[in-house]
Amino acid sequence: MKQNQNFSETIFALSSGRLPSGVAVVRISGPKTRFVIETICGGLPIPRQAELRTFRDRLANPVDRGLVLFFPNPNSFTGEDCGEFHLHGGRAVVDSMISLLYTFDDCRLSEAGEFTRRAFANAKFDLTVAEGLADLIAAETDGQRRLALQIASGSQVELYSSWRTDMIRARALIEAELDFADEADVPGSVSDQVWFAMQDLAEKIELHVADGKRGAIVRDGFRVVIMGAPNAGKSSLLNALAGTDVAIVSDEPGTTRDLIEIKLDLGGLPVLITDTAGLRHTEGKVEKIGIERALERAQSADLILSLTDISNPIPAPLVDVGANDVLRVATKTDISNGKNALSSFDLGISAVSKDGIDDLLGLLKLRAEHAAGNLSDPLPTRRRHMELLGETSREINRAVSDIGAPLEVRAEYLRRASHALGRITGDVDVEDILDVVFSEFCIGK
C-alpha cells in the first residue's frame, strides 16, 4: 500500500480500537492541529495536560464533553503538533467527531501506520523501533510483548549503531593511510588496527544472526508437529490440547488428510502444534499429498511428537526428519492394560482420561523456553534483518580475507557492509521497504 507522504496535510483517526467502548480517543497530527483544537474546544489546553472541555461543531452545537490534550512540536510522538480528543465511546459520538474533523481544510483520515511513519520521518526513532512498536501492538503472548518492548525501547538500534560506528572508524583509518601516508601521525599500516577488529565484528554479527532463530520462535512461535501411524491418536491429542474438537477423530485410517494447526500460550511463548496425516504406504492420491505435506512440515519443525499407540504398536514408515528434536510419546495408555512397557518412550498419555497431558504441556513449555533462551538480549526478529545482517558479515569477511586487493577495494567492501547495516535502522536508502513496514500498523497508529 502506497502511503500518502504529504506532511502538509493534517491527519486524524480513532486510535482506541473497536466501538462501542467506555472511552474513545481520536488522535490528530499536523500543521492544522492547533487551529482545529482551538475551534472545537474554544482554545488550546496547557501543553501535555488534560483539560475537560465541551467539543462543539462549526455552528457551536455541542458534540460531546470530554478531555482534550495538546502536544506541541517537536515534543510529540510524531514530531508535529499533535492532539487527542477523549470522547464517550458511542458510535454516534465518534462518527460526529470524525465528520467534524473532515470539515477543516487539508484534514483527512490517516492511513495505516501514518502517525508512526511521520514520527520516523521526523527522526523521533529509527526503523527497528517502529517495527518493535508494530510487534508490540500485535503481541499475543507475554514473551512477544517483552521482546517487542525491548526492541521498541531502542536496544537493537544501539547495538547496530555501535557496529556501524566501528566500521566507519575502520574506513576512516584506511582512507587516512591512503590520503596521508607521509604524515607522521598517521599509522603506517592499518592491518593490526582494522582487520583483526573487523574479523571480530563479523564473528559477533554471525552469532547475532544465529540468535535470530530464537527471535523467530518468540515472534512466530515454537513449532511442534504431531506424527505417527494412522490411528496413533494424533487428532485426539490435538483436540485434548486445544480443549475442543478441532480435528475429526475416527477409527477409520487416513481420516486426517491436511494439516490442522492450533496455537497455545505456554509460559508466555507461542507454541504452534500441527496435526498431520498418518504415515503409511498408500495408493490414495489425496492421502499421499497429505503425507507429503506432513513430512515437509516436519522438516521445519522445532520439535516432533512421534506418537505410537501402545495398545497396538505400529511402526510409522517414511519418517525422515533429519536432526529435528523428537519426543517419543506413547498414546492410549488407558487401554494398554500394562501389556507394553513405557520404558522406550519419553512419555505416556491418554487423550481420553487426560493422563499425562499436563506432563506433556510441561515438557513443551520447557522445550520452548530453552529454544527461546534469554529474552533480555537484543535479537533480530524479522527476515529483512537477517538478510541484511548476513550481507553485512559477508562484506566484512571479503574485506578481511582479500588481503591481495588494494586498500581502496577493501575499504569499498566495508562501505557496502555499513550501508547494509544502515538499511536495517533506516539510516540509508530504505524507501523501497517503508510501505511494507508501516502497512503492518493499524489505522490510528
Short mmCIF file of C-alpha atoms in Angstrom, two decimals:
data_model
loop_
_atom_site.label_atom_id
_atom_site.label_comp_id
_atom_site.label_asym_id
_atom_site.label_seq_id
_atom_site.Cartn_x
_atom_site.Cartn_y
_atom_site.Cartn_z
CA MET A 1 0.00 0.00 0.00
CA LYS A 2 1.41 3.35 -1.00
CA GLN A 3 1.41 5.78 1.90
CA ASN A 4 0.50 9.43 1.36
CA GLN A 5 3.65 11.41 2.20
CA ASN A 6 2.15 14.92 2.02
CA PHE A 7 3.04 16.09 5.52
CA SER A 8 1.43 19.48 4.89
CA GLU A 9 -1.90 17.75 5.50
CA THR A 10 -3.28 17.16 8.97
CA ILE A 11 -4.33 13.59 9.71
CA PHE A 12 -6.75 12.19 12.25
CA ALA A 13 -8.08 8.78 13.27
CA LEU A 14 -9.77 6.81 16.01
CA SER A 15 -6.83 5.37 17.97
CA SER A 16 -8.57 3.49 20.76
CA GLY A 17 -9.99 0.45 18.97
CA ARG A 18 -13.39 -1.11 18.44
CA LEU A 19 -16.63 0.67 19.31
CA PRO A 20 -18.70 0.92 21.40
CA SER A 21 -16.40 1.43 24.36
CA GLY A 22 -16.25 3.37 27.59
CA VAL A 23 -13.84 5.92 26.17
CA ALA A 24 -12.78 6.62 22.59
CA VAL A 25 -9.59 8.51 21.69
CA VAL A 26 -9.44 10.46 18.42
CA ARG A 27 -5.89 11.46 17.53
CA ILE A 28 -4.81 14.33 15.28
CA SER A 29 -1.39 15.39 13.95
CA GLY A 30 -0.19 18.06 11.55
CA PRO A 31 0.01 21.82 10.93
CA LYS A 32 -3.73 22.45 11.45
CA THR A 33 -3.82 20.75 14.86
CA ARG A 34 -3.74 23.99 16.88
CA PHE A 35 -6.48 25.60 14.81
CA VAL A 36 -8.69 22.50 14.98
CA ILE A 37 -8.40 22.23 18.76
CA GLU A 38 -8.97 25.96 19.28
CA THR A 39 -12.07 25.84 17.06
CA ILE A 40 -13.61 22.72 18.61
CA CYS A 41 -12.66 23.43 22.25
CA GLY A 42 -12.68 27.24 22.38
CA GLY A 43 -8.93 27.44 23.00
CA LEU A 44 -5.78 25.39 23.49
CA PRO A 45 -5.27 23.49 26.74
CA ILE A 46 -1.97 23.75 28.62
CA PRO A 47 0.51 21.58 26.68
CA ARG A 48 0.63 17.94 27.83
CA GLN A 49 -2.13 18.48 30.41
CA ALA A 50 -5.61 17.00 30.03
CA GLU A 51 -8.42 19.53 30.35
CA LEU A 52 -12.18 18.96 30.47
CA ARG A 53 -13.84 20.80 27.59
CA THR A 54 -17.08 20.83 25.60
CA PHE A 55 -16.46 19.87 21.97
CA ARG A 56 -18.51 21.99 19.56
CA ASP A 57 -19.03 21.86 15.79
CA ARG A 58 -18.55 24.80 13.42
CA LEU A 59 -22.03 26.12 14.34
CA ALA A 60 -21.23 25.96 18.09
CA ASN A 61 -23.51 22.96 18.61
CA PRO A 62 -22.20 20.57 21.31
CA VAL A 63 -20.84 17.22 20.06
CA ASP A 64 -19.68 15.79 23.40
CA ARG A 65 -17.90 16.73 26.61
CA GLY A 66 -14.56 15.15 27.44
CA LEU A 67 -10.81 15.57 27.82
CA VAL A 68 -8.51 17.24 25.31
CA LEU A 69 -4.70 17.18 25.18
CA PHE A 70 -2.26 19.16 23.07
CA PHE A 71 1.37 18.20 22.36
CA PRO A 72 3.28 20.99 20.57
CA ASN A 73 6.05 20.13 18.14
CA PRO A 74 8.72 18.86 18.30
CA ASN A 75 7.99 17.20 21.64
CA SER A 76 5.26 14.87 20.46
CA PHE A 77 5.02 11.31 19.18
CA THR A 78 5.11 12.38 15.51
CA GLY A 79 7.34 15.43 15.96
CA GLU A 80 4.45 17.59 14.69
CA ASP A 81 1.72 19.38 16.64
CA CYS A 82 -0.48 16.58 17.98
CA GLY A 83 -3.74 16.42 19.86
CA GLU A 84 -6.15 13.92 21.41
CA PHE A 85 -9.89 14.14 21.98
CA HIS A 86 -11.10 11.73 24.67
CA LEU A 87 -14.78 11.13 23.94
CA HIS A 88 -17.53 8.84 25.14
CA GLY A 89 -17.15 5.65 23.13
CA GLY A 90 -20.51 5.51 21.37
CA ARG A 91 -20.56 5.09 17.60
CA ALA A 92 -22.71 8.18 17.02
CA VAL A 93 -20.42 10.33 19.18
CA VAL A 94 -17.26 9.20 17.39
CA ASP A 95 -18.90 9.48 13.96
CA SER A 96 -19.90 13.07 14.76
CA MET A 97 -16.35 13.98 15.78
CA ILE A 98 -14.82 12.33 12.69
CA SER A 99 -17.35 14.12 10.45
CA LEU A 100 -16.50 17.42 12.17
CA LEU A 101 -12.76 16.95 11.56
CA TYR A 102 -13.46 16.40 7.85
CA THR A 103 -14.89 19.94 7.65
CA PHE A 104 -11.46 21.50 8.19
CA ASP A 105 -9.36 22.23 5.09
CA ASP A 106 -6.36 19.93 4.50
CA CYS A 107 -7.54 17.50 7.18
CA ARG A 108 -8.11 13.84 6.30
CA LEU A 109 -8.34 10.37 7.81
CA SER A 110 -4.91 8.79 8.31
CA GLU A 111 -3.73 5.67 6.54
CA ALA A 112 -2.49 2.60 8.43
CA GLY A 113 0.74 3.40 10.23
CA GLU A 114 0.84 7.04 9.10
CA PHE A 115 1.30 8.52 12.57
CA THR A 116 4.30 6.25 13.14
CA ARG A 117 5.65 6.95 9.67
CA ARG A 118 5.61 10.68 10.35
CA ALA A 119 7.45 10.06 13.61
CA PHE A 120 10.09 8.11 11.67
CA ALA A 121 10.34 10.85 9.03
CA ASN A 122 10.84 13.44 11.78
CA ALA A 123 13.66 11.36 13.34
CA LYS A 124 11.76 10.55 16.52
CA PHE A 125 13.07 6.98 16.24
CA ASP A 126 14.62 4.56 13.78
CA LEU A 127 13.04 1.83 11.69
CA THR A 128 13.75 -1.00 14.16
CA VAL A 129 11.89 0.91 16.89
CA ALA A 130 8.95 1.35 14.50
CA GLU A 131 8.97 -2.39 13.83
CA GLY A 132 9.14 -3.02 17.57
CA LEU A 133 6.02 -0.88 18.04
CA ALA A 134 4.22 -2.88 15.34
CA ASP A 135 5.20 -6.12 17.09
CA LEU A 136 4.08 -4.69 20.43
CA ILE A 137 0.63 -3.94 19.04
CA ALA A 138 0.42 -7.44 17.53
CA ALA A 139 1.81 -9.26 20.62
CA GLU A 140 -0.39 -12.12 21.81
CA THR A 141 1.87 -13.63 24.49
CA ASP A 142 3.98 -12.19 27.28
CA GLY A 143 7.18 -13.32 25.58
CA GLN A 144 6.21 -11.49 22.40
CA ARG A 145 5.36 -8.41 24.46
CA ARG A 146 8.72 -8.43 26.27
CA LEU A 147 10.75 -8.89 23.09
CA ALA A 148 8.79 -6.22 21.21
CA LEU A 149 9.09 -3.78 24.12
CA GLN A 150 12.84 -4.30 24.23
CA ILE A 151 13.17 -3.54 20.51
CA ALA A 152 10.81 -0.57 20.75
CA SER A 153 12.97 0.82 23.58
CA GLY A 154 15.94 1.10 21.19
CA SER A 155 18.26 -1.71 22.34
CA GLN A 156 18.56 -3.08 18.82
CA VAL A 157 19.44 0.25 17.21
CA GLU A 158 22.04 0.91 19.91
CA LEU A 159 23.77 -2.36 19.07
CA TYR A 160 23.66 -1.84 15.31
CA SER A 161 24.74 1.79 15.59
CA SER A 162 27.81 0.79 17.61
CA TRP A 163 28.74 -1.78 14.95
CA ARG A 164 28.28 0.79 12.19
CA THR A 165 30.45 3.27 14.09
CA ASP A 166 33.21 0.66 14.30
CA MET A 167 33.05 0.13 10.53
CA ILE A 168 33.09 3.87 9.82
CA ARG A 169 36.13 4.28 12.06
CA ALA A 170 37.90 1.42 10.26
CA ARG A 171 37.17 3.04 6.89
CA ALA A 172 38.46 6.36 8.21
CA LEU A 173 41.78 4.76 9.22
CA ILE A 174 42.12 3.12 5.82
CA GLU A 175 41.35 6.32 3.96
CA ALA A 176 43.74 8.25 6.22
CA GLU A 177 46.54 5.89 5.26
CA LEU A 178 45.64 6.24 1.59
CA ASP A 179 45.45 10.03 1.64
CA PHE A 180 48.08 10.95 4.23
CA ALA A 181 50.60 8.13 4.13
CA ASP A 182 53.52 10.56 4.52
CA GLU A 183 52.18 12.24 7.65
CA ALA A 184 53.88 11.29 10.93
CA ASP A 185 50.68 10.99 12.97
CA VAL A 186 49.02 8.54 10.56
CA PRO A 187 49.74 4.84 11.26
CA GLY A 188 51.94 3.21 8.67
CA SER A 189 49.79 0.10 8.49
CA VAL A 190 46.13 -0.40 9.33
CA SER A 191 46.27 -4.19 9.34
CA ASP A 192 46.67 -4.63 13.09
CA GLN A 193 44.16 -1.91 13.98
CA VAL A 194 41.48 -2.67 11.41
CA TRP A 195 41.44 -6.21 10.07
CA PHE A 196 41.54 -8.09 13.38
CA ALA A 197 38.84 -5.77 14.74
CA MET A 198 36.71 -6.29 11.63
CA GLN A 199 37.13 -10.07 11.80
CA ASP A 200 35.96 -9.96 15.42
CA LEU A 201 32.98 -7.80 14.40
CA ALA A 202 32.00 -10.23 11.63
CA GLU A 203 32.00 -13.07 14.16
CA LYS A 204 29.79 -11.05 16.52
CA ILE A 205 27.31 -10.37 13.71
CA GLU A 206 27.25 -14.05 12.70
CA LEU A 207 26.49 -15.07 16.30
CA HIS A 208 23.76 -12.44 16.38
CA VAL A 209 22.26 -13.86 13.17
CA ALA A 210 22.32 -17.34 14.72
CA ASP A 211 20.32 -15.88 17.61
CA GLY A 212 17.68 -14.88 15.06
CA LYS A 213 16.30 -18.42 15.40
CA ARG A 214 15.39 -17.54 18.99
CA GLY A 215 13.78 -14.29 17.91
CA ALA A 216 11.70 -16.13 15.31
CA ILE A 217 10.47 -18.58 17.96
CA VAL A 218 9.29 -15.75 20.22
CA ARG A 219 7.74 -13.75 17.39
CA ASP A 220 6.28 -16.53 15.20
CA GLY A 221 6.03 -19.48 17.57
CA PHE A 222 7.76 -22.71 18.65
CA ARG A 223 6.65 -25.19 16.00
CA VAL A 224 5.57 -28.67 17.13
CA VAL A 225 4.45 -31.33 14.64
CA ILE A 226 2.49 -34.43 15.68
CA MET A 227 3.43 -37.50 13.62
CA GLY A 228 2.75 -41.24 13.70
CA ALA A 229 0.96 -44.12 12.04
CA PRO A 230 -2.78 -43.91 11.30
CA ASN A 231 -4.94 -44.21 14.46
CA ALA A 232 -1.97 -43.47 16.72
CA GLY A 233 -4.07 -40.82 18.49
CA LYS A 234 -2.71 -37.70 16.79
CA SER A 235 -6.05 -35.95 16.27
CA SER A 236 -7.26 -36.98 19.71
CA LEU A 237 -4.15 -35.43 21.23
CA LEU A 238 -4.64 -32.21 19.25
CA ASN A 239 -8.25 -31.97 20.48
CA ALA A 240 -7.13 -32.60 24.07
CA LEU A 241 -4.52 -29.84 23.84
CA ALA A 242 -6.96 -27.43 22.19
CA GLY A 243 -9.72 -28.19 24.67
CA THR A 244 -12.20 -28.58 21.82
CA ASP A 245 -12.83 -30.76 18.77
CA VAL A 246 -10.72 -29.10 16.08
CA ALA A 247 -9.88 -32.36 14.27
CA ILE A 248 -12.03 -35.31 13.19
CA VAL A 249 -11.42 -38.47 15.25
CA SER A 250 -12.36 -41.82 13.69
CA ASP A 251 -11.30 -45.46 13.79
CA GLU A 252 -11.02 -45.33 10.01
CA PRO A 253 -7.36 -44.94 8.98
CA GLY A 254 -6.41 -41.89 6.91
CA THR A 255 -9.09 -39.55 8.31
CA THR A 256 -6.68 -36.62 8.54
CA ARG A 257 -5.62 -35.54 5.05
CA ASP A 258 -4.46 -31.96 5.58
CA LEU A 259 -2.52 -30.03 8.22
CA ILE A 260 -4.53 -28.80 11.22
CA GLU A 261 -2.87 -26.25 13.49
CA ILE A 262 -3.60 -24.75 16.90
CA LYS A 263 -1.74 -22.10 18.88
CA LEU A 264 -1.07 -22.36 22.62
CA ASP A 265 0.41 -19.84 25.04
CA LEU A 266 2.85 -21.76 27.22
CA GLY A 267 4.84 -19.72 29.71
CA GLY A 268 4.33 -16.57 27.66
CA LEU A 269 5.63 -18.16 24.45
CA PRO A 270 3.51 -19.00 21.39
CA VAL A 271 3.57 -22.73 20.60
CA LEU A 272 2.13 -23.88 17.25
CA ILE A 273 1.02 -27.51 17.24
CA THR A 274 0.22 -29.19 13.92
CA ASP A 275 -1.70 -32.43 13.40
CA THR A 276 -0.67 -34.34 10.28
CA ALA A 277 -1.78 -37.26 8.13
CA GLY A 278 -0.97 -40.74 9.40
CA LEU A 279 2.26 -42.11 7.92
CA ARG A 280 1.77 -45.28 5.92
CA HIS A 281 2.21 -46.70 2.42
CA THR A 282 -0.90 -45.84 0.46
CA GLU A 283 -2.13 -45.68 -3.13
CA GLY A 284 -4.68 -42.94 -2.40
CA LYS A 285 -3.75 -39.77 -4.27
CA VAL A 286 -5.20 -37.33 -1.71
CA GLU A 287 -3.76 -39.23 1.25
CA LYS A 288 -0.35 -39.26 -0.42
CA ILE A 289 -0.47 -35.48 -0.73
CA GLY A 290 -1.36 -35.26 2.99
CA ILE A 291 1.61 -37.47 3.91
CA GLU A 292 3.96 -35.38 1.74
CA ARG A 293 2.74 -32.24 3.49
CA ALA A 294 3.27 -33.88 6.87
CA LEU A 295 6.87 -34.76 6.05
CA GLU A 296 7.50 -31.29 4.63
CA ARG A 297 6.16 -29.60 7.77
CA ALA A 298 8.26 -31.94 9.93
CA GLN A 299 11.45 -30.75 8.22
CA SER A 300 10.91 -27.20 9.50
CA ALA A 301 9.58 -28.14 12.95
CA ASP A 302 11.35 -27.27 16.19
CA LEU A 303 10.03 -30.43 17.84
CA ILE A 304 8.44 -33.65 16.58
CA LEU A 305 5.94 -35.53 18.74
CA SER A 306 6.30 -39.10 17.46
CA LEU A 307 3.13 -40.92 18.61
CA THR A 308 2.72 -44.68 18.99
CA ASP A 309 -0.47 -46.47 20.03
CA ILE A 310 0.93 -48.53 22.91
CA SER A 311 -2.09 -50.86 22.86
CA ASN A 312 -1.35 -51.77 19.23
CA PRO A 313 2.15 -50.56 18.29
CA ILE A 314 2.52 -49.99 14.55
CA PRO A 315 5.80 -48.53 13.30
CA ALA A 316 5.34 -45.45 11.13
CA PRO A 317 7.28 -45.66 7.85
CA LEU A 318 8.65 -42.84 5.73
CA VAL A 319 9.86 -40.85 8.75
CA ASP A 320 13.00 -38.86 7.97
CA VAL A 321 13.10 -35.61 9.90
CA GLY A 322 16.85 -35.15 9.93
CA ALA A 323 18.29 -33.56 13.05
CA ASN A 324 14.97 -32.32 14.42
CA ASP A 325 14.34 -32.84 18.11
CA VAL A 326 11.96 -35.79 18.64
CA LEU A 327 9.83 -36.58 21.68
CA ARG A 328 8.57 -40.19 21.68
CA VAL A 329 5.06 -40.36 23.09
CA ALA A 330 3.04 -43.49 23.89
CA THR A 331 -0.72 -42.98 23.48
CA LYS A 332 -3.89 -44.74 24.66
CA THR A 333 -2.34 -45.72 27.99
CA ASP A 334 -5.86 -46.03 29.40
CA ILE A 335 -6.46 -49.23 27.35
CA SER A 336 -2.98 -50.71 27.24
CA ASN A 337 -3.57 -52.79 30.41
CA GLY A 338 0.15 -52.74 31.02
CA LYS A 339 0.82 -55.05 28.06
CA ASN A 340 3.59 -52.80 26.80
CA ALA A 341 6.15 -51.01 28.94
CA LEU A 342 6.71 -47.29 28.65
CA SER A 343 10.48 -47.58 29.08
CA SER A 344 11.16 -46.98 25.39
CA PHE A 345 9.11 -43.76 25.38
CA ASP A 346 9.70 -40.28 26.79
CA LEU A 347 6.11 -40.01 27.97
CA GLY A 348 2.82 -41.88 28.10
CA ILE A 349 -0.53 -40.13 27.64
CA SER A 350 -4.24 -40.77 27.28
CA ALA A 351 -6.34 -38.25 25.38
CA VAL A 352 -9.47 -39.87 26.88
CA SER A 353 -8.56 -39.88 30.58
CA LYS A 354 -6.21 -36.87 30.17
CA ASP A 355 -3.44 -38.79 31.96
CA GLY A 356 -0.05 -37.35 31.02
CA ILE A 357 -1.48 -34.33 29.17
CA ASP A 358 -0.30 -31.85 31.82
CA ASP A 359 3.13 -33.52 31.83
CA LEU A 360 3.29 -33.17 28.04
CA LEU A 361 2.36 -29.49 28.23
CA GLY A 362 5.08 -29.01 30.84
CA LEU A 363 7.64 -30.62 28.54
CA LEU A 364 6.54 -28.47 25.61
CA LYS A 365 6.84 -25.36 27.78
CA LEU A 366 10.38 -26.32 28.84
CA ARG A 367 11.44 -27.06 25.26
CA ALA A 368 10.02 -23.74 24.04
CA GLU A 369 11.70 -21.77 26.86
CA HIS A 370 15.03 -23.50 26.18
CA ALA A 371 14.76 -22.73 22.46
CA ALA A 372 13.86 -19.08 23.09
CA GLY A 373 16.66 -18.57 25.60
CA ASN A 374 17.29 -15.27 27.38
CA LEU A 375 14.88 -12.61 26.11
CA SER A 376 16.93 -9.79 27.64
CA ASP A 377 19.36 -9.93 24.69
CA PRO A 378 18.57 -7.86 21.58
CA LEU A 379 17.53 -10.32 18.87
CA PRO A 380 16.91 -9.93 15.14
CA THR A 381 13.21 -10.65 14.69
CA ARG A 382 12.50 -10.12 11.01
CA ARG A 383 13.60 -11.73 7.78
CA ARG A 384 14.89 -8.44 6.37
CA HIS A 385 17.09 -8.01 9.47
CA MET A 386 18.56 -11.47 8.93
CA GLU A 387 19.21 -10.89 5.23
CA LEU A 388 20.88 -7.51 5.75
CA LEU A 389 22.95 -8.76 8.69
CA GLY A 390 24.09 -11.68 6.53
CA GLU A 391 25.05 -9.25 3.77
CA THR A 392 26.94 -7.14 6.33
CA SER A 393 29.02 -10.03 7.62
CA ARG A 394 29.76 -11.27 4.08
CA GLU A 395 31.10 -7.89 3.01
CA ILE A 396 33.25 -7.58 6.15
CA ASN A 397 34.67 -11.06 5.58
CA ARG A 398 35.53 -10.11 1.99
CA ALA A 399 37.38 -7.05 3.25
CA VAL A 400 39.28 -9.12 5.82
CA SER A 401 40.12 -12.12 3.61
CA ASP A 402 41.00 -10.37 0.33
CA ILE A 403 44.49 -9.45 1.52
CA GLY A 404 45.84 -9.16 -2.01
CA ALA A 405 43.35 -6.50 -3.05
CA PRO A 406 44.22 -2.77 -3.00
CA LEU A 407 43.17 -0.88 0.14
CA GLU A 408 40.64 1.06 -1.91
CA VAL A 409 38.81 -2.18 -2.78
CA ARG A 410 38.86 -3.45 0.79
CA ALA A 411 37.56 -0.08 2.00
CA GLU A 412 34.72 -0.39 -0.53
CA TYR A 413 33.75 -3.75 0.99
CA LEU A 414 33.48 -2.04 4.38
CA ARG A 415 31.42 0.79 2.89
CA ARG A 416 28.96 -1.76 1.47
CA ALA A 417 28.84 -3.53 4.85
CA SER A 418 27.99 -0.32 6.72
CA HIS A 419 25.42 0.53 4.04
CA ALA A 420 23.66 -2.84 4.54
CA LEU A 421 23.63 -2.35 8.31
CA GLY A 422 22.26 1.18 7.90
CA ARG A 423 19.34 -0.15 5.89
CA ILE A 424 18.16 -2.09 8.94
CA THR A 425 17.74 1.03 11.06
CA GLY A 426 16.59 3.21 8.17
CA ASP A 427 19.68 5.43 8.14
CA VAL A 428 20.18 4.94 4.39
CA ASP A 429 18.13 4.18 1.27
CA VAL A 430 15.03 2.43 2.64
CA GLU A 431 12.20 3.94 0.59
CA ASP A 432 11.56 0.54 -1.01
CA ILE A 433 10.61 -1.04 2.33
CA LEU A 434 8.81 1.78 4.15
CA ASP A 435 5.40 0.98 2.67
CA VAL A 436 5.73 -2.66 3.74
CA VAL A 437 6.80 -1.82 7.30
CA PHE A 438 4.16 0.82 8.05
CA SER A 439 1.30 -1.03 6.37
CA GLU A 440 1.52 -3.53 9.24
CA PHE A 441 0.16 -0.93 11.67
CA CYS A 442 -3.49 -0.32 12.40
CA ILE A 443 -5.15 2.97 11.46
CA GLY A 444 -4.63 5.48 14.28
CA LYS A 445 -1.07 4.33 14.96
#
